[in-house]
Amino acid sequence: MSTGCVLVAAGSGTRLAAGSPKAFVVLDGRPLLVHAAERVLRSGVCQHLVLVVPDGRQDESTALVSGLAGAEGVVLRAVAGGADRRSSVAAGLAALPADVDVVLVHDAARCLTPPEQVAEVERAVRTGAAAVVPGVPVSDTVRAVDVEGVPRGGPIDRTSLRLVQTPQGFRREVIERAHALASEHGLPAALAATDDASLAELLGAPVTVVPGREEAFKVTRPLDLALATAVLAQERAAGATS
Ligand code: CTP
Ligand code: MG
């Protein structure tokens, strides 16, 4: 029995608009994909790592990741992604060998996710949870509005809300059944494209929320790259003093 991580990195990065697919945008001298993979490897919990990348970039991606610390003893594969996130996840799942029983699905765009978060999600599945997501509290006031922007209902009680991050962890049969169901019957695009745990929930699998971390934010827009640069500088400063 082993743990496999599907690292999805095949998106185009339209909102970042950096001129190349987002996972290959360079942050502090290295592509986002490399930052993300390094932190997954440093968690020490994965025996298999599947990189899901734009078609044609498989060899380059394997070469970038294979030399990283923590890659020894980890079986690395790279496969081509699909047109949306869900099909990219499905391509990654299909590349996992039979002995993998716990699957982590992680966004390369959450490139600074601490290794501890990866390990905590994995442990929660190993110790019995069917589906696990990290979540962080919402700090802004949230309002629902109509198409004209007019508020509908009062402010939403944010104490009960969580922003969901990755990696999301699953018993393998749960994530595979969820994806099979989604491709057979189709699902609303917004749900199908962004969140694997919601798919699992449709099957009736209970989802466990564990505390996430601010550093696991997703690089989506240009300002997020500035934040990522600052987080790396802070990490380096903390490393220099510890
Ligand atoms: N992803 C993927 N395949 C797709 C779409 C997305 O592997 N067809 C991955 C992205 O590479 C990213 C993660 O899913 O790591 C989260 O997606 P998102 O942040 O939306 O990235 P992009 O789709 O690349 O960005 P955008 O939506 O702005 O184009
Ligand atoms: Mg996208």
mmCIF file of C-alpha atoms and ligand atoms in Angstrom:
data_model
loop_
_atom_site.group_PDB
_atom_site.id
_atom_site.type_symbol
_atom_site.label_atom_id
_atom_site.label_comp_id
_atom_site.label_asym_id
_atom_site.label_seq_id
_atom_site.Cartn_x
_atom_site.Cartn_y
_atom_site.Cartn_z
ATOM 1 C CA MET A 1 0.000 0.000 0.000
ATOM 2 C CA SER A 2 1.347 3.430 -0.844
ATOM 3 C CA THR A 3 0.461 7.095 -1.254
ATOM 4 C CA GLY A 4 0.400 8.827 -4.622
ATOM 5 C CA CYS A 5 0.137 12.549 -5.305
ATOM 6 C CA VAL A 6 -1.453 13.889 -8.478
ATOM 7 C CA LEU A 7 0.003 17.370 -8.963
ATOM 8 C CA VAL A 8 -2.129 19.202 -11.512
ATOM 9 C CA ALA A 9 -0.139 21.735 -13.506
ATOM 10 C CA ALA A 10 -1.749 21.699 -16.942
ATOM 11 C CA GLY A 11 -3.728 24.947 -16.732
ATOM 12 C CA SER A 12 -3.031 27.898 -18.989
ATOM 13 C CA GLY A 13 -2.921 30.613 -16.332
ATOM 14 C CA THR A 14 -5.307 32.957 -18.128
ATOM 15 C CA ARG A 15 -5.855 35.177 -15.096
ATOM 16 C CA LEU A 16 -2.139 35.409 -14.345
ATOM 17 C CA ALA A 17 -1.523 36.400 -17.995
ATOM 18 C CA ALA A 18 2.231 35.852 -17.646
ATOM 19 C CA GLY A 19 2.818 34.684 -21.219
ATOM 20 C CA SER A 20 3.359 31.005 -20.383
ATOM 21 C CA PRO A 21 1.364 28.240 -18.690
ATOM 22 C CA LYS A 22 1.138 29.138 -14.990
ATOM 23 C CA ALA A 23 3.097 26.149 -13.668
ATOM 24 C CA PHE A 24 6.098 27.261 -15.758
ATOM 25 C CA VAL A 25 6.059 30.872 -14.617
ATOM 26 C CA VAL A 26 9.286 31.555 -12.747
ATOM 27 C CA LEU A 27 9.201 32.594 -9.094
ATOM 28 C CA ASP A 28 12.524 33.310 -7.425
ATOM 29 C CA GLY A 29 14.428 31.539 -10.210
ATOM 30 C CA ARG A 30 12.325 28.374 -10.388
ATOM 31 C CA PRO A 31 9.008 27.456 -12.030
ATOM 32 C CA LEU A 32 5.938 27.262 -9.778
ATOM 33 C CA LEU A 33 5.749 23.530 -10.608
ATOM 34 C CA VAL A 34 9.177 22.986 -9.049
ATOM 35 C CA HIS A 35 8.300 24.913 -5.876
ATOM 36 C CA ALA A 36 5.120 22.879 -5.505
ATOM 37 C CA ALA A 37 6.746 19.505 -6.217
ATOM 38 C CA GLU A 38 9.623 20.229 -3.848
ATOM 39 C CA ARG A 39 7.247 20.811 -0.948
ATOM 40 C CA VAL A 40 5.283 17.658 -1.732
ATOM 41 C CA LEU A 41 8.537 15.669 -1.809
ATOM 42 C CA ARG A 42 9.767 17.252 1.431
ATOM 43 C CA SER A 43 6.618 16.039 3.182
ATOM 44 C CA GLY A 44 8.075 12.556 2.846
ATOM 45 C CA VAL A 45 4.641 10.915 2.614
ATOM 46 C CA CYS A 46 4.414 10.175 -1.130
ATOM 47 C CA GLN A 47 5.903 7.156 -2.845
ATOM 48 C CA HIS A 48 4.465 8.185 -6.222
ATOM 49 C CA LEU A 49 4.246 11.622 -7.791
ATOM 50 C CA VAL A 50 2.347 12.195 -11.022
ATOM 51 C CA LEU A 51 2.912 15.554 -12.717
ATOM 52 C CA VAL A 52 -0.022 16.516 -14.932
ATOM 53 C CA VAL A 53 1.327 19.077 -17.392
ATOM 54 C CA PRO A 54 0.523 20.669 -20.765
ATOM 55 C CA ASP A 55 0.986 18.108 -23.560
ATOM 56 C CA GLY A 56 4.545 18.153 -24.862
ATOM 57 C CA ARG A 57 6.081 19.295 -21.584
ATOM 58 C CA GLN A 58 6.220 15.868 -19.887
ATOM 59 C CA ASP A 59 9.977 15.212 -20.320
ATOM 60 C CA GLU A 60 10.959 18.725 -19.345
ATOM 61 C CA SER A 61 8.803 18.492 -16.224
ATOM 62 C CA THR A 62 10.232 15.148 -15.147
ATOM 63 C CA ALA A 63 13.752 16.500 -15.588
ATOM 64 C CA LEU A 64 12.960 19.589 -13.505
ATOM 65 C CA VAL A 65 11.566 17.575 -10.600
ATOM 66 C CA SER A 66 13.722 14.433 -10.604
ATOM 67 C CA GLY A 67 16.776 16.201 -9.198
ATOM 68 C CA LEU A 68 14.984 17.725 -6.211
ATOM 69 C CA ALA A 69 15.803 16.798 -2.635
ATOM 70 C CA GLY A 70 13.420 14.101 -1.481
ATOM 71 C CA ALA A 71 12.898 12.692 -4.989
ATOM 72 C CA GLU A 72 15.091 9.655 -4.330
ATOM 73 C CA GLY A 73 12.908 6.595 -3.924
ATOM 74 C CA VAL A 74 9.832 8.388 -5.260
ATOM 75 C CA VAL A 75 8.424 7.070 -8.535
ATOM 76 C CA LEU A 76 7.924 10.055 -10.802
ATOM 77 C CA ARG A 77 5.706 10.211 -13.882
ATOM 78 C CA ALA A 78 4.497 13.035 -16.095
ATOM 79 C CA VAL A 79 1.317 12.875 -18.168
ATOM 80 C CA ALA A 80 -0.571 15.301 -20.385
ATOM 81 C CA GLY A 81 -3.493 17.163 -18.812
ATOM 82 C CA GLY A 82 -6.941 17.795 -20.239
ATOM 83 C CA ALA A 83 -9.122 20.743 -21.184
ATOM 84 C CA ASP A 84 -10.347 21.372 -17.634
ATOM 85 C CA ARG A 85 -9.030 20.650 -14.158
ATOM 86 C CA ARG A 86 -11.228 17.618 -13.659
ATOM 87 C CA SER A 87 -9.945 15.903 -16.786
ATOM 88 C CA SER A 88 -6.390 16.709 -15.728
ATOM 89 C CA VAL A 89 -7.029 15.069 -12.351
ATOM 90 C CA ALA A 90 -8.531 12.064 -14.147
ATOM 91 C CA ALA A 91 -5.405 11.745 -16.338
ATOM 92 C CA GLY A 92 -3.255 11.777 -13.214
ATOM 93 C CA LEU A 93 -5.401 9.189 -11.444
ATOM 94 C CA ALA A 94 -5.110 6.886 -14.454
ATOM 95 C CA ALA A 95 -1.308 6.992 -14.156
ATOM 96 C CA LEU A 96 -1.207 5.739 -10.552
ATOM 97 C CA PRO A 97 -0.074 2.127 -10.095
ATOM 98 C CA ALA A 98 -2.311 -0.491 -8.506
ATOM 99 C CA ASP A 99 -0.685 -0.490 -5.066
ATOM 100 C CA VAL A 100 -1.599 3.165 -4.377
ATOM 101 C CA ASP A 101 -4.447 3.236 -1.857
ATOM 102 C CA VAL A 102 -4.263 6.873 -0.689
ATOM 103 C CA VAL A 103 -4.376 9.697 -3.236
ATOM 104 C CA LEU A 104 -3.531 13.351 -2.731
ATOM 105 C CA VAL A 105 -4.708 15.799 -5.391
ATOM 106 C CA HIS A 106 -2.745 19.037 -5.300
ATOM 107 C CA ASP A 107 -2.680 22.243 -7.371
ATOM 108 C CA ALA A 108 0.768 23.297 -8.611
ATOM 109 C CA ALA A 109 -0.649 26.814 -8.370
ATOM 110 C CA ARG A 110 -0.604 26.402 -4.540
ATOM 111 C CA CYS A 111 3.137 26.357 -4.941
ATOM 112 C CA LEU A 112 4.146 27.367 -1.406
ATOM 113 C CA THR A 113 1.973 24.863 0.458
ATOM 114 C CA PRO A 114 4.008 23.807 3.503
ATOM 115 C CA PRO A 115 5.121 20.134 3.555
ATOM 116 C CA GLU A 116 3.411 19.838 6.964
ATOM 117 C CA GLN A 117 0.038 20.468 5.327
ATOM 118 C CA VAL A 118 0.672 17.693 2.804
ATOM 119 C CA ALA A 119 1.642 15.329 5.616
ATOM 120 C CA GLU A 120 -1.387 16.227 7.759
ATOM 121 C CA VAL A 121 -3.854 15.571 4.945
ATOM 122 C CA GLU A 122 -2.176 12.258 4.169
ATOM 123 C CA ARG A 123 -2.237 11.219 7.833
ATOM 124 C CA ALA A 124 -5.934 12.037 8.136
ATOM 125 C CA VAL A 125 -6.740 9.679 5.239
ATOM 126 C CA ARG A 126 -4.322 6.990 6.481
ATOM 127 C CA THR A 127 -6.023 7.054 9.851
ATOM 128 C CA GLY A 128 -9.483 6.480 8.436
ATOM 129 C CA ALA A 129 -11.005 9.518 6.715
ATOM 130 C CA ALA A 130 -12.540 8.936 3.273
ATOM 131 C CA ALA A 131 -11.956 12.458 1.949
ATOM 132 C CA VAL A 132 -9.995 15.300 3.537
ATOM 133 C CA VAL A 133 -9.698 18.979 2.631
ATOM 134 C CA PRO A 134 -7.694 21.745 4.294
ATOM 135 C CA GLY A 135 -9.740 24.854 4.993
ATOM 136 C CA VAL A 136 -8.924 28.340 6.274
ATOM 137 C CA PRO A 137 -11.330 30.811 7.895
ATOM 138 C CA VAL A 138 -12.759 33.639 5.786
ATOM 139 C CA SER A 139 -11.564 37.034 6.993
ATOM 140 C CA ASP A 140 -13.653 39.280 4.741
ATOM 141 C CA THR A 141 -17.346 40.029 5.069
ATOM 142 C CA VAL A 142 -19.213 38.032 2.422
ATOM 143 C CA ARG A 143 -22.420 39.223 0.727
ATOM 144 C CA ALA A 144 -24.650 37.538 -1.831
ATOM 145 C CA VAL A 145 -25.821 39.905 -4.607
ATOM 146 C CA ASP A 146 -28.152 39.661 -7.590
ATOM 147 C CA VAL A 147 -27.102 40.243 -11.217
ATOM 148 C CA GLU A 148 -27.362 44.021 -10.695
ATOM 149 C CA GLY A 149 -25.077 43.832 -7.671
ATOM 150 C CA VAL A 150 -27.924 44.521 -5.223
ATOM 151 C CA PRO A 151 -27.401 42.689 -1.903
ATOM 152 C CA ARG A 152 -29.738 39.732 -1.332
ATOM 153 C CA GLY A 153 -30.201 38.590 2.238
ATOM 154 C CA GLY A 154 -28.009 39.806 5.070
ATOM 155 C CA PRO A 155 -24.291 39.332 5.554
ATOM 156 C CA ILE A 156 -23.364 35.662 5.556
ATOM 157 C CA ASP A 157 -22.157 34.284 8.881
ATOM 158 C CA ARG A 158 -18.517 33.752 8.026
ATOM 159 C CA THR A 159 -17.699 31.784 11.177
ATOM 160 C CA SER A 160 -19.164 28.745 9.436
ATOM 161 C CA LEU A 161 -17.277 29.306 6.147
ATOM 162 C CA ARG A 162 -13.917 27.899 5.067
ATOM 163 C CA LEU A 163 -11.823 28.614 1.992
ATOM 164 C CA VAL A 164 -10.884 25.201 0.685
ATOM 165 C CA GLN A 165 -7.289 24.496 -0.308
ATOM 166 C CA THR A 166 -5.235 21.560 -1.536
ATOM 167 C CA PRO A 167 -3.859 18.958 -1.259
ATOM 168 C CA GLN A 168 -7.140 17.132 -0.915
ATOM 169 C CA GLY A 169 -6.741 13.553 0.245
ATOM 170 C CA PHE A 170 -8.848 10.507 -0.584
ATOM 171 C CA ARG A 171 -9.072 6.811 -0.242
ATOM 172 C CA ARG A 172 -8.404 5.795 -3.803
ATOM 173 C CA GLU A 173 -11.740 4.125 -4.456
ATOM 174 C CA VAL A 174 -13.571 7.277 -3.320
ATOM 175 C CA ILE A 175 -11.837 9.656 -5.728
ATOM 176 C CA GLU A 176 -11.983 7.134 -8.585
ATOM 177 C CA ARG A 177 -15.690 6.500 -8.140
ATOM 178 C CA ALA A 178 -16.363 10.227 -7.881
ATOM 179 C CA HIS A 179 -14.564 10.931 -11.139
ATOM 180 C CA ALA A 180 -16.209 7.995 -12.897
ATOM 181 C CA LEU A 181 -19.627 9.287 -11.817
ATOM 182 C CA ALA A 182 -18.813 12.813 -12.945
ATOM 183 C CA SER A 183 -17.684 11.713 -16.387
ATOM 184 C CA GLU A 184 -20.675 9.386 -16.846
ATOM 185 C CA HIS A 185 -23.375 11.805 -15.821
ATOM 186 C CA GLY A 186 -21.776 15.213 -16.184
ATOM 187 C CA LEU A 187 -21.884 17.825 -13.446
ATOM 188 C CA PRO A 188 -22.191 21.600 -13.273
ATOM 189 C CA ALA A 189 -18.924 22.870 -14.774
ATOM 190 C CA ALA A 190 -18.019 25.065 -11.811
ATOM 191 C CA LEU A 191 -18.237 22.167 -9.388
ATOM 192 C CA ALA A 192 -16.607 19.620 -11.644
ATOM 193 C CA ALA A 193 -13.714 21.858 -12.551
ATOM 194 C CA THR A 194 -12.453 23.011 -9.199
ATOM 195 C CA ASP A 195 -13.082 20.734 -6.265
ATOM 196 C CA ASP A 196 -12.574 17.001 -5.986
ATOM 197 C CA ALA A 197 -13.943 16.704 -2.468
ATOM 198 C CA SER A 198 -17.297 18.099 -3.625
ATOM 199 C CA LEU A 199 -17.411 15.314 -6.188
ATOM 200 C CA ALA A 200 -16.723 12.760 -3.469
ATOM 201 C CA GLU A 201 -19.477 14.292 -1.348
ATOM 202 C CA LEU A 202 -21.983 13.697 -4.129
ATOM 203 C CA LEU A 203 -21.279 9.995 -3.650
ATOM 204 C CA GLY A 204 -22.155 10.353 -0.004
ATOM 205 C CA ALA A 205 -18.535 10.109 1.171
ATOM 206 C CA PRO A 206 -18.049 12.155 4.351
ATOM 207 C CA VAL A 207 -15.568 15.009 3.923
ATOM 208 C CA THR A 208 -13.289 15.934 6.820
ATOM 209 C CA VAL A 209 -11.993 19.515 7.006
ATOM 210 C CA VAL A 210 -8.572 19.946 8.619
ATOM 211 C CA PRO A 211 -6.973 23.340 9.334
ATOM 212 C CA GLY A 212 -5.260 24.784 6.264
ATOM 213 C CA ARG A 213 -2.484 27.362 6.141
ATOM 214 C CA GLU A 214 -2.316 30.841 4.666
ATOM 215 C CA GLU A 215 0.891 29.933 2.806
ATOM 216 C CA ALA A 216 -1.109 27.404 0.781
ATOM 217 C CA PHE A 217 -2.866 30.256 -1.077
ATOM 218 C CA LYS A 218 -3.341 29.784 -4.824
ATOM 219 C CA VAL A 219 -1.354 31.883 -7.269
ATOM 220 C CA THR A 220 -4.160 33.098 -9.511
ATOM 221 C CA ARG A 221 -3.553 36.770 -10.373
ATOM 222 C CA PRO A 222 -0.407 38.917 -10.684
ATOM 223 C CA LEU A 223 -0.690 40.226 -7.119
ATOM 224 C CA ASP A 224 -0.414 36.636 -5.854
ATOM 225 C CA LEU A 225 3.071 36.379 -7.383
ATOM 226 C CA ALA A 226 4.147 39.413 -5.385
ATOM 227 C CA LEU A 227 2.795 37.758 -2.243
ATOM 228 C CA ALA A 228 4.605 34.516 -3.095
ATOM 229 C CA THR A 229 7.885 36.417 -3.520
ATOM 230 C CA ALA A 230 7.393 37.995 -0.094
ATOM 231 C CA VAL A 231 6.559 34.632 1.528
ATOM 232 C CA LEU A 232 9.760 33.103 0.119
ATOM 233 C CA ALA A 233 11.827 36.031 1.390
ATOM 234 C CA GLN A 234 10.265 35.639 4.825
ATOM 235 C CA GLU A 235 11.002 31.890 4.815
ATOM 236 C CA ARG A 236 14.594 32.574 3.880
ATOM 237 C CA ALA A 237 14.969 35.134 6.661
ATOM 238 C CA ALA A 238 13.450 32.707 9.183
ATOM 239 C CA GLY A 239 15.815 29.951 7.942
ATOM 240 C CA ALA A 240 18.809 32.255 8.368
ATOM 241 C CA THR A 241 17.978 32.968 11.986
ATOM 242 C CA SER A 242 16.972 29.454 13.085
HETATM 243 N N1 CTP B 1 -5.289 22.765 -14.072
HETATM 244 C C1 CTP B 1 -4.963 21.652 -14.851
HETATM 245 N N2 CTP B 1 -5.586 21.472 -16.052
HETATM 246 C C2 CTP B 1 -6.503 22.328 -16.496
HETATM 247 C C3 CTP B 1 -6.853 23.467 -15.713
HETATM 248 C C4 CTP B 1 -6.229 23.644 -14.486
HETATM 249 O O1 CTP B 1 -4.095 20.866 -14.460
HETATM 250 N N3 CTP B 1 -7.057 22.121 -17.693
HETATM 251 C C5 CTP B 1 -4.569 22.988 -12.817
HETATM 252 C C6 CTP B 1 -3.731 24.273 -12.857
HETATM 253 O O2 CTP B 1 -2.481 24.031 -13.508
HETATM 254 C C7 CTP B 1 -3.612 24.656 -11.413
HETATM 255 C C8 CTP B 1 -4.880 24.060 -10.788
HETATM 256 O O3 CTP B 1 -5.463 23.190 -11.757
HETATM 257 O O4 CTP B 1 -2.470 24.109 -10.796
HETATM 258 C C9 CTP B 1 -5.861 25.145 -10.362
HETATM 259 O O5 CTP B 1 -6.341 25.802 -11.519
HETATM 260 P P1 CTP B 1 -6.278 27.367 -11.772
HETATM 261 O O6 CTP B 1 -5.718 28.084 -10.611
HETATM 262 O O7 CTP B 1 -7.593 27.781 -12.328
HETATM 263 O O8 CTP B 1 -5.134 27.461 -12.918
HETATM 264 P P2 CTP B 1 -5.311 27.802 -14.450
HETATM 265 O O9 CTP B 1 -6.483 27.076 -14.988
HETATM 266 O O10 CTP B 1 -3.986 27.567 -15.071
HETATM 267 O O11 CTP B 1 -5.577 29.375 -14.391
HETATM 268 P P3 CTP B 1 -6.750 30.199 -15.150
HETATM 269 O O12 CTP B 1 -8.061 29.600 -14.657
HETATM 270 O O13 CTP B 1 -6.533 31.610 -14.729
HETATM 271 O O14 CTP B 1 -6.523 29.978 -16.623
HETATM 272 MG MG MG B 2 -8.490 27.511 -14.240
#
